[in-house]
Coordinates of C-alpha atoms and ligand atoms in Angstrom, one line a residue:
Chain B
M1463 CA 124.8 127.5 112.4
T1464 CA 124.0 124.7 110.0
L1465 CA 120.8 124.8 107.8
T1466 CA 119.0 122.6 110.3
E1467 CA 120.1 124.7 113.3
Q1468 CA 119.0 127.9 111.5
V1469 CA 115.5 126.6 110.8
L1470 CA 115.1 125.3 114.3
A1471 CA 116.4 128.5 116.0
R1472 CA 114.0 130.7 114.0
H1473 CA 111.1 128.4 114.9
A1474 CA 112.0 128.5 118.5
K1475 CA 112.3 132.3 118.3
R1476 CA 115.9 132.2 119.4
A1477 CA 119.0 133.9 118.0
S1478 CA 120.9 130.6 117.9
V1479 CA 120.8 127.0 119.0
V1480 CA 123.5 124.3 119.4
P1481 CA 123.2 120.6 119.1
G1482 CA 121.8 119.0 122.2
D1483 CA 119.5 122.0 123.0
N1484 CA 116.0 121.0 123.9
I1485 CA 113.6 123.5 122.4
W1486 CA 110.0 124.0 121.6
V1487 CA 109.5 124.8 117.9
D1488 CA 106.5 126.3 116.1
V1489 CA 105.2 124.0 113.4
D1490 CA 104.3 125.1 109.9
V1491 CA 102.8 121.9 108.6
L1492 CA 101.5 118.7 110.3
M1493 CA 100.9 115.8 107.9
T1494 CA 99.2 112.6 108.8
H1495 CA 97.7 109.6 106.8
D1496 CA 95.4 106.7 107.1
V1497 CA 97.6 104.4 109.3
C1498 CA 98.5 107.0 112.0
G1499 CA 95.8 109.6 111.5
P1500 CA 93.0 107.8 113.4
G1501 CA 95.1 107.2 116.5
T1502 CA 96.3 110.8 116.4
I1503 CA 92.8 112.1 116.2
D1504 CA 91.8 109.9 119.0
I1505 CA 94.5 111.2 121.3
F1506 CA 93.8 114.8 120.3
K1507 CA 90.1 114.4 121.3
K1508 CA 91.0 112.7 124.6
Q1509 CA 93.5 115.4 125.5
F1510 CA 91.9 118.5 124.3
G1511 CA 88.2 117.5 124.4
A1512 CA 85.7 116.1 121.9
E1513 CA 84.8 119.5 120.6
A1514 CA 88.4 120.9 120.4
R1515 CA 89.5 122.6 117.2
V1516 CA 92.9 122.0 115.6
W1517 CA 95.4 124.9 116.2
D1518 CA 95.3 126.0 112.5
P1519 CA 93.2 124.2 109.9
E1520 CA 95.5 125.6 107.1
K1521 CA 98.4 123.8 108.6
V1522 CA 97.0 120.3 109.0
V1523 CA 97.4 118.1 105.8
I1524 CA 95.8 114.7 105.7
I1525 CA 96.8 112.3 102.9
P1526 CA 95.3 108.8 102.9
D1527 CA 97.8 106.6 101.0
H1528 CA 98.8 103.4 102.7
Y1529 CA 95.9 100.9 102.6
I1530 CA 93.7 102.1 99.8
F1531 CA 93.1 99.3 97.2
T1532 CA 92.2 96.5 99.6
A1533 CA 89.0 94.8 100.8
D1534 CA 90.1 95.1 104.4
A1535 CA 87.2 96.6 106.3
Y1536 CA 89.3 98.0 109.1
A1537 CA 91.4 99.9 106.5
H1538 CA 88.3 101.5 105.1
R1539 CA 87.1 102.4 108.5
N1540 CA 90.3 104.3 109.1
V1541 CA 89.8 106.4 106.0
D1542 CA 86.2 107.1 107.2
I1543 CA 87.6 108.4 110.5
L1544 CA 89.9 110.8 108.6
R1545 CA 87.0 112.0 106.4
A1546 CA 84.7 112.7 109.4
F1547 CA 87.5 114.6 111.2
A1548 CA 88.5 116.6 108.1
G1549 CA 84.8 117.5 107.6
S1550 CA 84.1 118.5 111.2
Q1551 CA 87.3 120.5 111.4
Q1552 CA 86.8 122.0 107.9
L1553 CA 90.4 121.1 106.9
P1554 CA 91.1 122.4 103.4
Y1555 CA 93.9 120.0 102.7
F1556 CA 92.3 116.5 102.9
Y1557 CA 93.0 114.4 99.8
D1558 CA 90.1 112.0 100.0
V1559 CA 90.0 108.5 98.5
N1560 CA 87.7 108.0 95.5
T1561 CA 87.6 111.7 94.7
P1562 CA 89.4 113.8 92.1
R1563 CA 91.5 115.1 95.0
Y1564 CA 92.9 111.7 95.8
K1565 CA 96.7 111.9 95.7
G1566 CA 98.5 108.7 96.9
V1567 CA 101.9 108.5 98.7
C1568 CA 102.0 111.5 101.1
H1569 CA 105.7 112.4 100.7
I1570 CA 105.3 112.9 96.9
A1571 CA 101.9 114.5 97.3
L1572 CA 103.1 117.1 99.8
P1573 CA 105.5 118.8 97.3
E1574 CA 103.0 118.4 94.4
E1575 CA 100.5 120.3 96.4
G1576 CA 102.9 123.0 97.5
H1577 CA 103.1 121.9 101.1
T1578 CA 106.9 121.7 101.2
R1579 CA 108.6 125.1 101.4
P1580 CA 112.2 126.2 102.2
G1581 CA 112.9 127.3 105.7
E1582 CA 109.8 125.7 107.3
V1583 CA 109.2 123.0 109.9
L1584 CA 107.2 120.0 108.8
F1585 CA 106.3 117.1 111.0
G1586 CA 104.5 114.0 109.7
T1587 CA 103.3 110.7 111.3
D1588 CA 105.5 108.8 108.9
S1589 CA 109.2 108.1 109.1
H1590 CA 109.8 109.2 105.5
T1591 CA 108.6 112.7 106.2
C1592 CA 112.4 113.4 106.0
T1593 CA 111.9 113.4 102.2
A1594 CA 110.9 117.1 102.4
G1595 CA 114.4 118.1 103.6
A1596 CA 115.2 118.2 99.9
F1597 CA 113.4 121.5 99.9
G1598 CA 115.7 123.1 102.5
E1599 CA 113.3 122.7 105.4
F1600 CA 113.4 120.7 108.7
A1601 CA 111.1 117.7 108.2
T1602 CA 110.9 114.6 110.3
G1603 CA 108.7 111.7 111.4
I1604 CA 106.8 111.5 114.7
G1605 CA 104.3 109.3 116.4
N1606 CA 100.6 109.7 117.1
T1607 CA 101.1 111.3 120.5
D1608 CA 103.4 114.0 119.3
A1609 CA 101.1 114.6 116.3
A1610 CA 98.1 115.0 118.6
L1611 CA 100.0 117.5 120.8
I1612 CA 100.9 119.5 117.6
M1613 CA 97.2 119.4 116.5
G1614 CA 96.3 121.1 119.8
I1615 CA 99.1 123.6 120.3
G1616 CA 101.1 123.9 117.1
K1617 CA 104.3 123.2 118.9
L1618 CA 106.6 120.3 119.6
W1619 CA 109.8 119.8 121.6
V1620 CA 112.9 119.0 119.6
K1621 CA 116.4 118.1 120.6
V1622 CA 118.6 120.0 118.2
P1623 CA 120.6 117.4 116.2
S1624 CA 124.2 117.8 115.2
T1625 CA 124.8 117.6 111.4
L1626 CA 126.7 115.1 109.3
R1627 CA 127.6 116.5 105.9
F1628 CA 128.0 114.5 102.8
V1629 CA 129.6 116.2 99.8
F1630 CA 129.4 114.7 96.3
E1631 CA 131.7 116.0 93.6
G1632 CA 131.3 115.5 89.9
T1633 CA 128.4 114.9 87.6
M1634 CA 126.1 111.9 87.5
P1635 CA 126.9 109.4 84.8
P1636 CA 123.8 108.2 82.8
Y1637 CA 123.6 104.8 84.6
L1638 CA 123.6 106.2 88.2
M1639 CA 120.8 107.7 90.3
A1640 CA 120.4 109.4 93.7
K1641 CA 119.3 105.9 95.0
D1642 CA 122.9 104.6 94.3
L1643 CA 124.4 107.5 96.2
I1644 CA 122.2 107.1 99.3
L1645 CA 122.6 103.3 99.4
H1646 CA 126.4 103.9 99.2
I1647 CA 126.3 106.3 102.2
I1648 CA 124.1 103.9 104.2
G1649 CA 126.5 101.1 103.4
D1650 CA 129.3 103.3 104.8
I1651 CA 127.8 104.6 108.0
G1652 CA 125.3 101.7 108.8
V1653 CA 121.6 101.7 109.6
D1654 CA 122.3 103.6 112.9
G1655 CA 125.1 105.7 111.6
A1656 CA 123.1 108.9 111.7
T1657 CA 121.0 108.3 114.8
Y1658 CA 119.9 111.5 116.4
R1659 CA 121.6 113.5 113.7
A1660 CA 120.8 115.6 110.6
M1661 CA 122.3 114.5 107.3
E1662 CA 123.1 117.3 104.9
F1663 CA 123.9 116.8 101.3
A1664 CA 126.0 119.3 99.3
G1665 CA 128.5 119.6 96.5
D1666 CA 128.1 120.2 92.8
G1667 CA 127.0 116.6 92.3
V1668 CA 124.0 117.1 94.6
M1669 CA 123.1 120.6 93.4
S1670 CA 122.9 119.4 89.8
L1671 CA 120.2 116.9 90.7
S1672 CA 116.5 117.4 90.0
M1673 CA 114.1 118.0 92.9
E1674 CA 112.9 114.4 92.5
E1675 CA 116.4 113.0 92.8
R1676 CA 117.1 115.3 95.8
M1677 CA 114.0 113.8 97.4
T1678 CA 115.3 110.3 96.9
L1679 CA 118.5 111.3 98.8
C1680 CA 116.6 112.8 101.7
N1681 CA 113.9 110.1 101.7
M1682 CA 116.4 107.4 102.9
V1683 CA 118.2 109.3 105.7
I1684 CA 115.9 107.5 108.1
E1685 CA 117.4 104.2 106.9
A1686 CA 120.6 105.5 108.4
G1687 CA 118.7 106.4 111.6
G1688 CA 118.9 110.2 110.6
K1689 CA 116.5 112.6 112.2
N1690 CA 116.2 114.8 109.1
G1691 CA 117.8 115.3 105.7
M1692 CA 118.7 118.7 104.4
I1693 CA 119.8 120.3 101.1
A1694 CA 120.3 124.0 100.7
P1695 CA 117.7 125.6 98.5
D1696 CA 118.7 127.0 95.1
E1697 CA 117.0 128.1 91.9
T1698 CA 116.0 124.5 91.2
T1699 CA 114.2 124.4 94.5
F1700 CA 112.6 127.8 94.1
A1701 CA 111.4 127.1 90.6
F1702 CA 109.7 123.9 91.8
V1703 CA 108.1 125.5 94.9
R1704 CA 106.9 128.6 93.1
S1705 CA 105.2 126.4 90.4
R1706 CA 103.2 124.7 93.2
T1707 CA 102.3 127.4 95.7
N1708 CA 102.0 131.2 96.2
K1709 CA 102.6 130.9 99.9
P1710 CA 105.5 133.0 101.1
F1711 CA 108.5 131.3 102.7
E1712 CA 111.8 132.3 104.2
P1713 CA 114.7 130.2 103.0
V1714 CA 117.9 129.6 104.9
F1715 CA 121.3 129.2 103.2
D1716 CA 124.8 127.9 104.0
R1717 CA 126.6 130.0 106.5
P1718 CA 130.4 130.1 107.1
D1719 CA 129.9 129.6 110.8
A1720 CA 128.3 126.2 110.3
H1721 CA 129.8 123.5 112.4
Y1722 CA 129.5 119.9 111.2
E1723 CA 130.1 116.8 113.3
T1724 CA 131.7 115.1 110.3
E1725 CA 132.1 115.8 106.6
R1726 CA 132.5 113.0 104.1
R1727 CA 133.5 113.7 100.5
Y1728 CA 132.7 111.4 97.6
R1729 CA 133.6 111.5 93.9
I1730 CA 130.5 110.4 92.0
A1731 CA 132.7 108.8 89.4
D1732 CA 133.9 106.3 92.0
I1733 CA 130.3 105.1 92.8
P1734 CA 128.9 102.1 90.9
P1735 CA 125.3 101.0 90.6
T1736 CA 124.6 99.8 94.2
V1737 CA 122.2 97.5 95.9
A1738 CA 121.3 96.7 99.6
K1739 CA 121.1 93.0 99.9
P1740 CA 118.6 91.3 102.3
H1741 CA 117.8 92.0 105.1
S1742 CA 119.1 95.5 105.9
P1743 CA 119.5 98.7 104.0
D1744 CA 123.2 98.9 105.0
N1745 CA 124.0 95.5 103.5
R1746 CA 125.7 97.1 100.5
A1747 CA 127.1 95.5 97.4
S1748 CA 127.8 96.8 93.9
V1749 CA 125.4 95.5 91.4
R1750 CA 128.3 93.7 89.7
E1751 CA 128.9 91.7 92.8
V1752 CA 125.4 90.3 92.9
A1753 CA 124.7 90.2 89.1
G1754 CA 123.1 86.9 88.1
T1755 CA 121.3 86.4 91.5
A1756 CA 117.9 84.7 90.9
I1757 CA 114.8 86.8 91.5
D1758 CA 111.1 86.1 91.5
R1759 CA 109.9 89.7 90.9
C1760 CA 110.7 93.3 90.4
Y1761 CA 108.9 96.2 92.0
I1762 CA 109.1 99.9 90.9
G1763 CA 107.2 102.2 93.2
S1764 CA 107.0 104.0 96.6
C1765 CA 108.0 107.4 97.8
T1766 CA 111.6 106.5 97.1
G1767 CA 111.3 105.1 93.6
G1768 CA 107.8 105.7 92.3
K1769 CA 108.2 109.3 90.9
V1770 CA 108.0 110.3 87.2
S1771 CA 111.8 110.4 86.8
D1772 CA 112.0 106.9 88.3
F1773 CA 109.6 105.6 85.7
L1774 CA 111.4 107.4 82.9
A1775 CA 114.6 105.8 84.0
A1776 CA 113.0 102.3 84.1
A1777 CA 111.4 102.9 80.7
K1778 CA 114.7 103.8 79.1
V1779 CA 115.9 100.3 80.0
I1780 CA 112.7 98.4 79.4
R1781 CA 111.6 99.9 76.0
G1782 CA 111.4 97.4 73.2
K1783 CA 112.1 94.4 75.5
E1784 CA 110.0 92.0 77.5
V1785 CA 110.3 91.5 81.3
K1786 CA 111.3 88.0 82.3
V1787 CA 109.9 88.1 85.8
D1788 CA 106.7 89.6 87.2
T1789 CA 107.3 93.3 87.3
Y1790 CA 105.1 95.6 89.3
I1791 CA 104.6 99.3 88.4
V1792 CA 103.2 101.4 91.2
P1793 CA 103.1 105.2 90.6
A1794 CA 103.4 107.0 93.9
T1795 CA 100.6 109.6 93.2
T1796 CA 97.7 110.1 90.8
E1797 CA 99.8 112.9 89.2
V1798 CA 102.6 110.4 88.5
M1799 CA 100.1 108.0 87.1
R1800 CA 98.7 110.6 84.8
E1801 CA 102.3 111.7 83.8
I1802 CA 103.4 108.2 82.8
S1803 CA 100.5 107.9 80.4
R1804 CA 101.5 111.3 78.9
S1805 CA 105.3 111.5 79.1
T1806 CA 107.2 109.8 76.3
Y1807 CA 110.5 108.2 75.7
E1808 CA 111.6 107.9 72.1
G1809 CA 108.1 108.8 71.0
E1810 CA 106.3 106.2 73.1
T1811 CA 104.5 106.8 76.4
L1812 CA 106.1 105.3 79.5
L1813 CA 102.8 103.5 80.2
S1814 CA 102.8 101.9 76.8
I1815 CA 106.5 100.9 77.1
F1816 CA 105.6 99.1 80.4
Q1817 CA 102.4 97.5 79.0
K1818 CA 104.1 96.1 75.9
A1819 CA 107.0 94.7 78.0
G1820 CA 104.4 92.8 80.1
C1821 CA 104.6 94.7 83.3
K1822 CA 101.8 94.6 85.9
I1823 CA 100.4 98.1 86.4
A1824 CA 98.7 99.2 89.6
E1825 CA 95.1 100.2 89.4
G1826 CA 95.8 103.3 91.4
A1827 CA 98.5 105.2 93.2
S1828 CA 99.4 104.2 96.8
C1829 CA 102.0 102.7 99.0
A1830 CA 100.9 99.2 97.9
A1831 CA 103.5 96.5 98.7
C1832 CA 106.2 98.8 99.9
L1833 CA 105.2 97.9 103.4
G1834 CA 103.5 94.6 102.8
G1835 CA 100.0 95.8 103.9
P1836 CA 96.9 93.7 104.0
S1837 CA 97.3 90.3 102.3
D1838 CA 95.4 91.3 99.1
T1839 CA 97.8 94.2 98.5
F1840 CA 99.0 94.6 94.9
G1841 CA 102.6 93.2 94.6
R1842 CA 102.8 91.9 98.2
L1843 CA 105.3 89.1 98.8
N1844 CA 103.1 86.4 100.2
K1845 CA 105.7 83.6 100.4
A1846 CA 109.4 82.9 100.3
E1847 CA 110.0 85.1 97.2
V1848 CA 113.0 87.2 96.2
C1849 CA 112.3 90.7 95.0
I1850 CA 114.4 93.6 93.7
S1851 CA 112.7 96.8 94.5
T1852 CA 113.1 100.6 94.2
T1853 CA 111.6 101.0 97.7
N1854 CA 113.6 101.9 100.8
R1855 CA 113.5 99.2 103.4
N1856 CA 114.3 95.5 103.3
F1857 CA 114.2 94.3 106.9
P1858 CA 112.7 90.8 107.3
G1859 CA 109.0 90.8 106.2
R1860 CA 108.9 94.5 105.1
M1861 CA 107.2 93.7 101.8
G1862 CA 105.0 90.9 103.3
S1863 CA 106.1 87.4 104.3
K1864 CA 109.0 87.1 106.7
Q1865 CA 110.3 84.3 104.5
S1866 CA 110.7 86.8 101.6
A1867 CA 113.9 88.6 100.7
V1868 CA 114.3 92.1 99.2
Y1869 CA 117.2 93.7 97.3
L1870 CA 117.0 97.5 97.2
A1871 CA 118.2 99.2 94.0
S1872 CA 117.7 102.2 91.7
P1873 CA 115.0 102.1 89.0
Y1874 CA 117.7 101.6 86.4
T1875 CA 119.0 98.5 88.2
V1876 CA 115.5 97.1 88.9
A1877 CA 114.5 97.6 85.2
A1878 CA 117.7 96.0 84.0
S1879 CA 117.0 93.0 86.3
A1880 CA 113.4 92.8 85.0
V1881 CA 114.5 92.4 81.4
A1882 CA 117.5 90.1 82.3
G1883 CA 115.4 87.9 84.7
T1884 CA 118.2 88.0 87.3
I1885 CA 119.9 90.9 89.0
A1886 CA 121.7 92.8 86.3
D1887 CA 123.9 95.9 85.9
P1888 CA 122.1 98.7 84.1
R1889 CA 125.3 99.6 82.2
E1890 CA 124.6 96.6 80.0
F1891 CA 121.3 98.0 78.9
L1892 CA 121.9 101.7 78.5
Chain A
M996 CA 104.5 107.9 137.7
M997 CA 107.3 105.5 137.1
E998 CA 107.4 102.1 138.9
T999 CA 110.4 101.9 141.3
H1000 CA 111.1 98.2 140.7
I1001 CA 110.3 96.1 137.6
V1002 CA 110.5 92.4 138.2
G1003 CA 109.9 89.8 135.5
K1004 CA 111.1 87.5 132.9
A1005 CA 113.4 88.8 130.1
Y1006 CA 113.0 88.2 126.4
V1007 CA 116.2 88.7 124.4
L1008 CA 116.5 90.0 120.8
G1009 CA 119.4 91.0 118.6
D1010 CA 120.3 94.1 116.7
N1011 CA 118.1 96.3 114.3
V1012 CA 114.8 94.9 115.3
D1013 CA 112.6 97.2 113.2
T1014 CA 109.0 98.3 113.6
D1015 CA 107.8 95.8 111.0
Q1016 CA 109.1 93.0 113.2
I1017 CA 107.6 94.5 116.3
I1018 CA 104.2 94.9 114.7
P1019 CA 103.9 93.8 111.0
A1020 CA 102.2 96.3 108.8
R1021 CA 99.1 94.3 108.0
H1022 CA 98.0 94.6 111.7
L1023 CA 98.1 98.4 111.8
V1024 CA 94.5 98.7 111.0
Y1025 CA 93.0 97.9 114.4
S1026 CA 91.7 100.7 116.6
L1027 CA 93.8 101.5 119.6
S1028 CA 90.8 103.0 121.5
D1029 CA 88.5 100.0 121.2
P1030 CA 89.4 97.7 124.1
E1031 CA 88.6 94.5 122.2
E1032 CA 90.4 95.5 119.0
K1033 CA 93.3 96.9 121.0
K1034 CA 94.1 93.4 122.4
R1035 CA 95.1 92.3 119.0
Y1036 CA 98.1 94.5 119.1
G1037 CA 99.2 92.5 122.1
Q1038 CA 98.5 89.2 120.2
Y1039 CA 100.7 90.2 117.3
A1040 CA 103.5 92.0 119.2
L1041 CA 106.9 90.9 117.9
S1042 CA 105.2 88.5 115.5
G1043 CA 107.4 89.7 112.6
V1044 CA 110.7 88.5 114.3
P1045 CA 112.2 85.6 112.3
D1046 CA 111.8 82.4 114.3
A1047 CA 115.5 81.7 114.5
V1048 CA 116.2 84.9 116.5
A1049 CA 112.9 85.1 118.4
G1050 CA 114.1 84.8 122.0
L1051 CA 117.9 84.5 122.1
P1052 CA 120.1 82.6 122.4
G1053 CA 118.2 79.6 121.0
G1054 CA 115.3 81.4 119.2
R1055 CA 111.9 79.8 118.5
V1056 CA 110.4 81.1 121.8
P1057 CA 107.1 82.8 121.1
F1058 CA 106.8 86.2 122.7
I1059 CA 103.0 85.7 123.0
P1060 CA 101.8 82.1 123.6
E1061 CA 99.4 80.8 120.9
G1062 CA 95.9 82.3 121.3
E1063 CA 96.9 84.7 124.0
F1064 CA 97.1 88.5 124.1
R1065 CA 99.6 89.1 126.9
S1066 CA 103.3 88.0 127.1
P1067 CA 104.9 86.2 130.0
F1068 CA 107.9 88.4 129.4
K1069 CA 107.9 91.8 131.1
V1070 CA 111.4 93.0 130.1
I1071 CA 112.9 93.1 126.6
I1072 CA 116.6 92.9 126.2
A1073 CA 117.8 94.1 122.8
G1074 CA 120.9 95.0 120.8
K1075 CA 121.6 98.1 118.7
N1076 CA 119.1 100.3 117.0
F1077 CA 116.0 98.8 118.5
G1078 CA 112.8 100.1 116.9
C1079 CA 114.3 101.3 113.6
G1080 CA 112.1 101.8 110.6
S1081 CA 108.7 103.4 110.6
S1082 CA 107.2 106.0 112.9
R1083 CA 104.2 103.9 113.8
E1084 CA 103.3 104.4 117.5
H1085 CA 101.6 101.0 117.3
A1086 CA 105.1 99.6 117.9
P1087 CA 105.7 100.8 121.4
A1088 CA 101.9 100.6 122.1
C1089 CA 101.8 96.9 121.2
L1090 CA 104.7 96.1 123.5
Q1091 CA 102.9 97.9 126.4
I1092 CA 99.6 96.1 125.5
A1093 CA 101.5 92.8 125.6
G1094 CA 102.6 93.7 129.2
V1095 CA 106.2 95.0 128.6
A1096 CA 107.2 97.4 131.4
A1097 CA 110.8 98.2 130.3
V1098 CA 113.1 97.6 127.4
I1099 CA 116.9 97.5 127.9
A1100 CA 118.6 98.1 124.5
E1101 CA 122.2 98.9 123.5
S1102 CA 120.7 101.8 121.5
Y1103 CA 117.4 102.9 120.0
A1104 CA 116.2 104.4 116.7
R1105 CA 115.2 108.0 117.3
I1106 CA 111.5 108.1 116.4
F1107 CA 110.7 104.9 118.3
Y1108 CA 112.6 106.1 121.4
R1109 CA 110.7 109.5 121.2
N1110 CA 107.4 107.7 120.9
V1111 CA 108.1 105.5 123.9
V1112 CA 108.9 108.6 126.0
D1113 CA 106.2 111.0 124.7
G1114 CA 103.5 108.3 124.8
G1115 CA 104.7 107.1 128.2
F1116 CA 104.5 103.4 127.1
F1117 CA 107.3 101.9 129.2
I1118 CA 110.8 102.9 130.3
P1119 CA 113.4 102.8 127.5
F1120 CA 116.7 102.0 129.3
E1121 CA 120.1 101.7 127.6
A1122 CA 122.6 99.3 129.0
A1123 CA 126.1 100.6 129.6
D1124 CA 127.4 97.4 128.0
S1125 CA 125.1 95.3 125.9
L1126 CA 123.2 92.6 127.8
V1127 CA 122.5 90.5 124.8
G1128 CA 124.7 87.4 125.3
K1129 CA 124.8 88.0 129.0
L1130 CA 121.1 87.3 129.7
C1131 CA 119.0 84.6 128.2
T1132 CA 115.3 84.5 127.3
G1133 CA 113.4 83.5 130.4
D1134 CA 115.9 84.8 133.0
E1135 CA 114.2 86.5 136.0
V1136 CA 115.5 90.1 136.2
T1137 CA 114.9 93.0 138.6
I1138 CA 115.3 96.6 137.5
D1139 CA 115.9 99.2 140.1
V1140 CA 114.6 102.3 138.4
A1141 CA 116.1 104.8 140.8
S1142 CA 119.6 103.4 140.9
K1143 CA 119.5 102.4 137.2
T1144 CA 120.6 98.8 137.6
V1145 CA 119.3 95.4 136.5
T1146 CA 120.0 92.3 138.5
H1147 CA 119.9 88.7 137.5
A1148 CA 121.0 85.8 139.8
G1149 CA 123.0 88.1 142.0
T1150 CA 124.9 89.8 139.2
I1151 CA 124.2 93.6 138.9
Y1152 CA 124.5 95.3 135.5
A1153 CA 124.6 99.1 135.1
L1154 CA 122.1 101.0 133.0
R1155 CA 122.7 104.5 131.6
P1156 CA 121.1 107.5 133.1
L1157 CA 117.8 108.5 131.3
G1158 CA 119.0 112.1 130.8
D1159 CA 116.6 114.9 129.7
V1160 CA 113.7 112.6 129.0
E1161 CA 113.4 111.4 132.6
T1162 CA 111.3 114.6 133.3
I1163 CA 108.8 113.5 130.7
L1164 CA 108.8 109.9 131.9
E1165 CA 108.2 111.1 135.4
A1166 CA 105.4 113.4 134.3
G1167 CA 103.8 110.4 132.6
D1168 CA 103.7 111.5 129.0
V1169 CA 104.3 114.6 126.8
F1170 CA 100.9 116.0 127.5
A1171 CA 101.5 116.0 131.2
Y1172 CA 104.9 117.5 130.6
A1173 CA 103.5 120.2 128.3
R1174 CA 100.9 121.0 131.0
Q1175 CA 103.6 121.3 133.6
S1176 CA 105.5 123.6 131.3
G1177 CA 102.5 125.8 130.9
L1178 CA 102.2 125.1 127.1
I1179 CA 98.7 123.6 127.5
P1180 CA 96.8 126.2 129.5
T1181 CA 93.7 124.2 130.4
P1182 CA 93.8 121.6 133.1
Q1183 CA 93.3 118.1 132.0
P1184 CA 89.6 117.1 132.1
V1185 CA 88.9 115.1 135.2
G1186 CA 88.8 111.3 134.6
T1187 CA 90.5 111.5 131.2
P1188 CA 93.2 108.9 130.9
T1189 CA 96.6 110.0 129.6
A1190 CA 97.8 108.8 126.3
G1191 CA 100.2 106.3 127.8
R1192 CA 97.8 104.6 130.0
T1193 CA 95.5 104.0 127.0
A1194 CA 98.4 102.8 124.9
G1195 CA 98.5 105.8 122.6
S1196 CA 94.8 105.4 121.8
Ligands
SF4_2526 S1 105.7 104.3 99.9 FE1 106.5 103.0 101.5 S2 108.0 104.1 102.6 FE2 106.8 105.6 101.4 S3 105.2 106.3 102.8 FE3 104.4 104.5 101.7 S4 104.8 102.8 102.9 FE4 106.1 104.4 103.7

């Protein structure tokens, strides 16, 4: 069995499963946030009764992150609903806004708080829940109805996906990031190339990546239509997880009897800095092919490109220069925010590097303009502007106005474009 | 639970219509359980689709007439990967609230499809051969749910079988299905609407 099949079989209490099996699995963690939490809670109450209790308060994690720094009254009302529910259900893992517990973007907050563990099953009411596959677990996005069912019974039906395997050989050159690898794959297989399938990443090129970079790979499997991403756990994984939680977990490892629907092999040395052009994540080009393209702004943030290592990469390019277009810096979580004011590059904090370069720094961690959001959202594209961004989606209107256009790229490439004023290859700045 | 025949006007869209086009993110704040607020999901359904491709072949056909909450189109015809993008259940919900009873796509994104089925919002058909280019926005169509066909002006097009999910669609939604399967022991409280009929509220 593949990694995905092993995890699903164990959670269905079966000796084995094959792709296509419909099974009910036990859920280890259910995550929800401010956009989908209120609807989920509502269905839960309708279906199980106003006084019903969630199946296991230890396993429900609520992380408001989407619409935080806005004046929109409905958005605040939604956080109020989460707060009341977490209070009445006595949920230990509610990361409330305006408190020291506030985290920011859920997919980065989950591992920071030790909620992602090898061998487990994680469902979240957000399509990028697949990010957690980097930890060797089955993690995927669901809607409010499925989440409400899990809240009540701790189980959900799953169709076992077949696995597409992607093997990367070689070491990462200093100008390349996991973002380039995943944009490359999506360009190859298309935005529906992995529909109903698991995407597993392997090879020495993948296993030498940090946890944050592995998360970037798994984060974007949904942009290829994938059900989940998966990377076998190793010492890098265990060191990260053990530094965040004492909870026991049972990892699964590669087995010789694994059957993959396809296996693609890549030499990392052959992959150049890559972008996805407007308006689709599979509209691939090398940065060289689009170098010089006019842009109105740069955006560095989100669960894909708003982690500490993403800002370190950007700082390496930006240090000592000034940005030539509006450049937005949006740390994914409060921990990332704290880290960029502490971590240094060449003796200077990342925050100071960005400030001196003239970047616009978010007042707090959140999803911000990654998904447009209410019209007063920090960094939102409110007109026919062109943006190069470290985020994950560039369908029409994703970052605001449907007249806007978004290029997706790595933090290196976005930072290089910021200091050049047009789309630029990071190799010229490193 | 499923209607046997769906008769209405078609609204035709292209490939990769994602959830931000179906319901732009700034509208995700309204309550799905408040009847007045819920109507706004209908009002803004498909409002993120670029004008040039809104209602093929010509485009520039509003799905929802100005100032209204319901659509004159009951059936959506779409290309590949319909509903890709986010997991927001507001996407299938808004189409149902706007009055959509069925979508016929060449293929669906996984989470969207699952949400449609488990929430019981409408019937997600797949066409054996894409109907985009064969049907035009405004065409009157009749779907025969049992025989899995759609007819326009005397021409009959085949739809794919619904497969495993037909059981859930027939039950009404995933809660009804879970009750039938004995996974939810208590009977549903009398008079409680199912998730689908309240549009995932
Ligand atoms: S940062 Fe963007 S992609 Fe990630 S959870 Fe937030 S809105 Fe979704």
